[in-house]
Coordinates of C-alpha atoms in Angstrom, one line a residue:
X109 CA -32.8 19.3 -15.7
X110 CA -33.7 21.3 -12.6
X111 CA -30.9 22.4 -9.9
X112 CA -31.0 19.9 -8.1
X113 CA -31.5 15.8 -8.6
X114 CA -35.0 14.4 -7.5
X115 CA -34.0 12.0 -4.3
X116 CA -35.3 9.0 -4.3
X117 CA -37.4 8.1 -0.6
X118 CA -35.2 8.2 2.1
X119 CA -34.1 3.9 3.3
X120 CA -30.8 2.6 4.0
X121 CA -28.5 4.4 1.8
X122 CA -26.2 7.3 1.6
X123 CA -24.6 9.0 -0.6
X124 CA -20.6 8.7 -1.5
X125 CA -18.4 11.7 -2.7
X126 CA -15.3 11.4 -4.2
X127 CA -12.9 13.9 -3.3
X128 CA -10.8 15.9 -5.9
X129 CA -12.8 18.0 -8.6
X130 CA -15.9 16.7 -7.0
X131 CA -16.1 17.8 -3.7
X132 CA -13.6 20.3 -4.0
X133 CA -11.7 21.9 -6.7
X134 CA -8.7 21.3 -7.4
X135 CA -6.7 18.4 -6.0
X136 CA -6.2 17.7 -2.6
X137 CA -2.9 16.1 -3.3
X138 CA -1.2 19.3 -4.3
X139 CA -2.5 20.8 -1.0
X140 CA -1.0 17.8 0.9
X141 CA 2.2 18.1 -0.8
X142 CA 2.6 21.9 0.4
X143 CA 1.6 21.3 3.6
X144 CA 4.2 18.5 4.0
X145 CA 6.8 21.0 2.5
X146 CA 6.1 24.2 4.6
X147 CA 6.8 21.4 7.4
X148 CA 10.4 20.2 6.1
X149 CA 8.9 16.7 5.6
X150 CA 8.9 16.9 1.3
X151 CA 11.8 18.6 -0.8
X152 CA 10.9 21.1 -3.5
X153 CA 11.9 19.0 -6.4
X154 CA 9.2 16.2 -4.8
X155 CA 6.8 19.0 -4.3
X156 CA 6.8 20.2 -8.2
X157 CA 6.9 16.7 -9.6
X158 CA 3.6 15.2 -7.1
X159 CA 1.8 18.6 -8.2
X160 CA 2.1 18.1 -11.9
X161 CA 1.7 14.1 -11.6
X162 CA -1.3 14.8 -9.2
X163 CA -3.1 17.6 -12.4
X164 CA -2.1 15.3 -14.9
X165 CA -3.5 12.3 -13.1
X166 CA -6.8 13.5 -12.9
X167 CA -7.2 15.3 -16.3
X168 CA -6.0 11.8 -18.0
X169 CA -9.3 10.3 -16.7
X170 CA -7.5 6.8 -17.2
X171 CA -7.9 4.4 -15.2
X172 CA -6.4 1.2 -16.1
X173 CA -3.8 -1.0 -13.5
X174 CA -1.0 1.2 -14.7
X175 CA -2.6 4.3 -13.5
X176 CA -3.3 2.9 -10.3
X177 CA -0.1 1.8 -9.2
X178 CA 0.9 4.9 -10.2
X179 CA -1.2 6.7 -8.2
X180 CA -1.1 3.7 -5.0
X181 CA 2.9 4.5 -5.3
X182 CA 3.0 8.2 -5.3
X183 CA 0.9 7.9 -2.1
X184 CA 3.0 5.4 -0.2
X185 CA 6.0 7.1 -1.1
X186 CA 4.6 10.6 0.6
X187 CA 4.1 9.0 3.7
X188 CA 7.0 6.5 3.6
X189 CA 9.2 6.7 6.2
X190 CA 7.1 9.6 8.0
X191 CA 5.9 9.7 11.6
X192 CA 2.2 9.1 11.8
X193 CA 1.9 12.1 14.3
X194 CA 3.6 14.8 11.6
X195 CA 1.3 13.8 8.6
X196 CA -1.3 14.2 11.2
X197 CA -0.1 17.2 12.5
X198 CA -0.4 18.5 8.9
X199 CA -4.4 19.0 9.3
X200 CA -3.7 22.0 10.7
X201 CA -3.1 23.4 7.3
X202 CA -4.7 21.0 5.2
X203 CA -8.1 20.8 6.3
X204 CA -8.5 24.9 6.4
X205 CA -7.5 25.1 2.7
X206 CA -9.5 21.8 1.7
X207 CA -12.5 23.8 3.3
X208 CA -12.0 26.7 1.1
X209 CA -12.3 24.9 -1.9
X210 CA -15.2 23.0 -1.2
X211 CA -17.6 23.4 -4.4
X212 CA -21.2 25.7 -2.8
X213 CA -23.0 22.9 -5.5
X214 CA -21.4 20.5 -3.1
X215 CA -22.1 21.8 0.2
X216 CA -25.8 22.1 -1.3
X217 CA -25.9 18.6 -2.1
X218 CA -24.7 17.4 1.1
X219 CA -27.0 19.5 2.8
X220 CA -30.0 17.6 1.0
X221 CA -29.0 14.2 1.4
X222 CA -28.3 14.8 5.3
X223 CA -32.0 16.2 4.9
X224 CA -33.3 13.3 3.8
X225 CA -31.7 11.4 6.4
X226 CA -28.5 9.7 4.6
X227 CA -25.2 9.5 5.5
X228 CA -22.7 11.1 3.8
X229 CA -19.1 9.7 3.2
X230 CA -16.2 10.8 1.8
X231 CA -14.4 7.9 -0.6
X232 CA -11.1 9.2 -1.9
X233 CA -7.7 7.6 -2.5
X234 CA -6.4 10.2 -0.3
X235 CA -5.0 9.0 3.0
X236 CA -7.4 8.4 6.1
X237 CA -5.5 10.8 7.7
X238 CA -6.7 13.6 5.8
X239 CA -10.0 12.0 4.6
X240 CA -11.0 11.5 7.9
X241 CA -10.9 14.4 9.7
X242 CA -12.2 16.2 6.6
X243 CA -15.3 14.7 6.1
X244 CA -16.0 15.2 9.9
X245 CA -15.3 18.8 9.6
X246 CA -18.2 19.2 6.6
X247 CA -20.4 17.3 9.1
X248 CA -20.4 14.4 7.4
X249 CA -21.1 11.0 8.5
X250 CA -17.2 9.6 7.7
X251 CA -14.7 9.3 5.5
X252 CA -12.7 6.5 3.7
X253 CA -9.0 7.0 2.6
X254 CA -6.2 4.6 1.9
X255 CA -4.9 3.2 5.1
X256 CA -0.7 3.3 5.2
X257 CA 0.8 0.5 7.6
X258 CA 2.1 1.7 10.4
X259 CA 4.8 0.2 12.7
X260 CA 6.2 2.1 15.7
X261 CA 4.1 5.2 14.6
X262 CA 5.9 5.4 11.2
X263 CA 4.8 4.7 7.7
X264 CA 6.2 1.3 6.3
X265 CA 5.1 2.4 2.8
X266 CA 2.9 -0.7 2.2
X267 CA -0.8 -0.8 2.5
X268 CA -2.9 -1.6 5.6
X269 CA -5.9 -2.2 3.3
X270 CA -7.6 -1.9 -0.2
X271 CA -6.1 0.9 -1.6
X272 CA -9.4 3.0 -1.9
X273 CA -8.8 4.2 -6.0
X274 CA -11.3 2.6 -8.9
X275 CA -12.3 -1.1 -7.7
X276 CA -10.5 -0.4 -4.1
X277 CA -13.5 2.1 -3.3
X278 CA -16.4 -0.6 -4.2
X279 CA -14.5 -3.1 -1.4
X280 CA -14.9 -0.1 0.6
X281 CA -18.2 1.3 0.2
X282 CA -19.3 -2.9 -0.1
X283 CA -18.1 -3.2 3.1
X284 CA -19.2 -0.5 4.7
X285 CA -23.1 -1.2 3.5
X286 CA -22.3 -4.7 4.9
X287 CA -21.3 -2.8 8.4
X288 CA -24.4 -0.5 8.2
X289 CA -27.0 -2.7 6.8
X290 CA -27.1 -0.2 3.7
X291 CA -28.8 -1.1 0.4
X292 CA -26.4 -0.1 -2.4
X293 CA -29.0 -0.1 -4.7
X294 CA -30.4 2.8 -3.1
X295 CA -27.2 4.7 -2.5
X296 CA -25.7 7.8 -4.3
X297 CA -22.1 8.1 -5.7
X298 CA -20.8 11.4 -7.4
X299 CA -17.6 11.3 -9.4
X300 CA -15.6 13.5 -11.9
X301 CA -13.3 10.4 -13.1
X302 CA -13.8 7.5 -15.3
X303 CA -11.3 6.0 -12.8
X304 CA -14.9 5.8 -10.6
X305 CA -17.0 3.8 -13.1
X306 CA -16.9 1.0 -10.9
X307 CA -18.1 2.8 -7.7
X308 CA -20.4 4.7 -10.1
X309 CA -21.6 1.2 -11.1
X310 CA -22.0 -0.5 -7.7
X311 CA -24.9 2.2 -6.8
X312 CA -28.4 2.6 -8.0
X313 CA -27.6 6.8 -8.5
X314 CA -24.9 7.0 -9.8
X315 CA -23.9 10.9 -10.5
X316 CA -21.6 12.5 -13.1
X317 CA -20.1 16.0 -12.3
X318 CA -17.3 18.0 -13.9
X319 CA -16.5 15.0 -16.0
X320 CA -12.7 14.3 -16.9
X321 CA -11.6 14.2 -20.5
X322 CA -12.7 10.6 -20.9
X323 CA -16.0 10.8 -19.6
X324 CA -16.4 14.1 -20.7
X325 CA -16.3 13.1 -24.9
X326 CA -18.9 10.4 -23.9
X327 CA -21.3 12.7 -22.5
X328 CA -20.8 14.8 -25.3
X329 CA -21.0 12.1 -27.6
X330 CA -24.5 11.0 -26.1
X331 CA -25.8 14.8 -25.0
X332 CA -25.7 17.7 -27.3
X333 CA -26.7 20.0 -25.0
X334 CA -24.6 21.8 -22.1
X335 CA -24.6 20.5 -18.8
X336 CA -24.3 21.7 -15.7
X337 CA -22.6 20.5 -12.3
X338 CA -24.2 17.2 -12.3
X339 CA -25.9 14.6 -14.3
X340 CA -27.7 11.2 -13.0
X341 CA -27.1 8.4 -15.1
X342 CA -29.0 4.7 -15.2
X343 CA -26.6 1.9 -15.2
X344 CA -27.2 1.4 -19.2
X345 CA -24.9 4.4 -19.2
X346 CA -22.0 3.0 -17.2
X347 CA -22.0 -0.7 -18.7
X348 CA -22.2 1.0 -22.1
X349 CA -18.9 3.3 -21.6
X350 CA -16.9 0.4 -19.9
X351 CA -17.5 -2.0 -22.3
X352 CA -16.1 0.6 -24.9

């Protein structure tokens, strides 16, 4: 397969990026979780025990209702209790660092969808916070995060929203083509985790790229040749690895 994936003609679509070990390398909770600890607002013992949960979370490639409340609590309990403002004020660390790890095959891929005249959104369980001004500062249409509840300008810990991990992200991206008069069939969605088979799913391109260790023994199993940053697969491929 060449470089880069043909695009289909340019309509009402766009193409959706999840964040960690897809966009950039790494995970972007880590980065959160130093930020918030150079500021005084996470404890060192927190800040070692959401890194490793964070790196084992996304090598597991699971994805079952376990997993997500896992991942929905570790979230809500960052920001519980915080002031909106200082997990804000945290971009001024975050978003430089999240910069630097952006992947060049990435930036390249953005750069061709914006070319062909889609938008280009960030879909992460991250929160908005981050997500947000993120995706703005790649110069890219938006970004979608889980949304904390916020009462007096702090964190309740409960969710104003979907939370935007496995189904979460198809209510989101389904309700953004809704807003946007987008045709899903025609939109793009790159993803590292099997946690994203249903986002995967809800588009017409759906593309695999540094495939956890889940997704990565199917497309082993089905490919014997070595593949590169990304793969585009037809929905056979999806329905046939969640019905496994």
């Amino acid at each position: 397969m060449s470089e880069y994936l043909h695009f289909a003609t340019p309509g009402p679509s766009a193409a959706f990026f999840d964040l960690d070990r897809t966009l950039i390398s790494g995970s972007s909770a880590f980065t959160l979780a130093l930020a918030g600890r150079a500021a005084h607002l996470m404890p060192t013992t927190e800040l070692v025990r959401d890194a490793v949960t964070a790196a084992l979370f996304k090598l597991r490639g699971d994805h079952g209702s376990d997993v997500a409340d896992e991942a929905r609590d570790r979230i809500l309990g960052f920001i519980r209790g915080q002031r909106q403002d200082d997990l804000q004020s945290l971009n001024e660390r975050v978003i430089p660092t999240l910069l630097g790890k952006i992947r060049p095959e990435a930036r390249r891929l953005l750069d061709l969808h914006r070319q062909a005249g889609r938008g280009t959104f960030i879909v992460s369980a991250a929160p908005t916070e981050i997500v947000e001004p993120l995706a703005l500062s790649l110069g890219m249409t938006g970004g979608i995060g889980t949304r904390g509840r916020v009462i007096d300008g702090v964190y309740t810990g409960e969710l104003d929203g979907p939370f935007c991990y496995g189904q979460g992200k198809v209510e989101a991206i389904t309700d953004l083509a809704r807003w946007d008069n987008l045709d899903l069939s025609q939109c793009y969605a790159y993803s590292d985790s099997s946690s994203d088979l249903p986002m995967l799913s809800a588009v017409g391109h759906p593309v695999v790229v540094n495939p956890d260790s889940r997704l990565d023994k199917w497309l082993r199993y089905l490919h014997s040749y070595q593949y590169s940053y990304q793969y585009e697969y037809d929905r056979s491929f999806l329905q046939n690895y969640q019905h496994s």
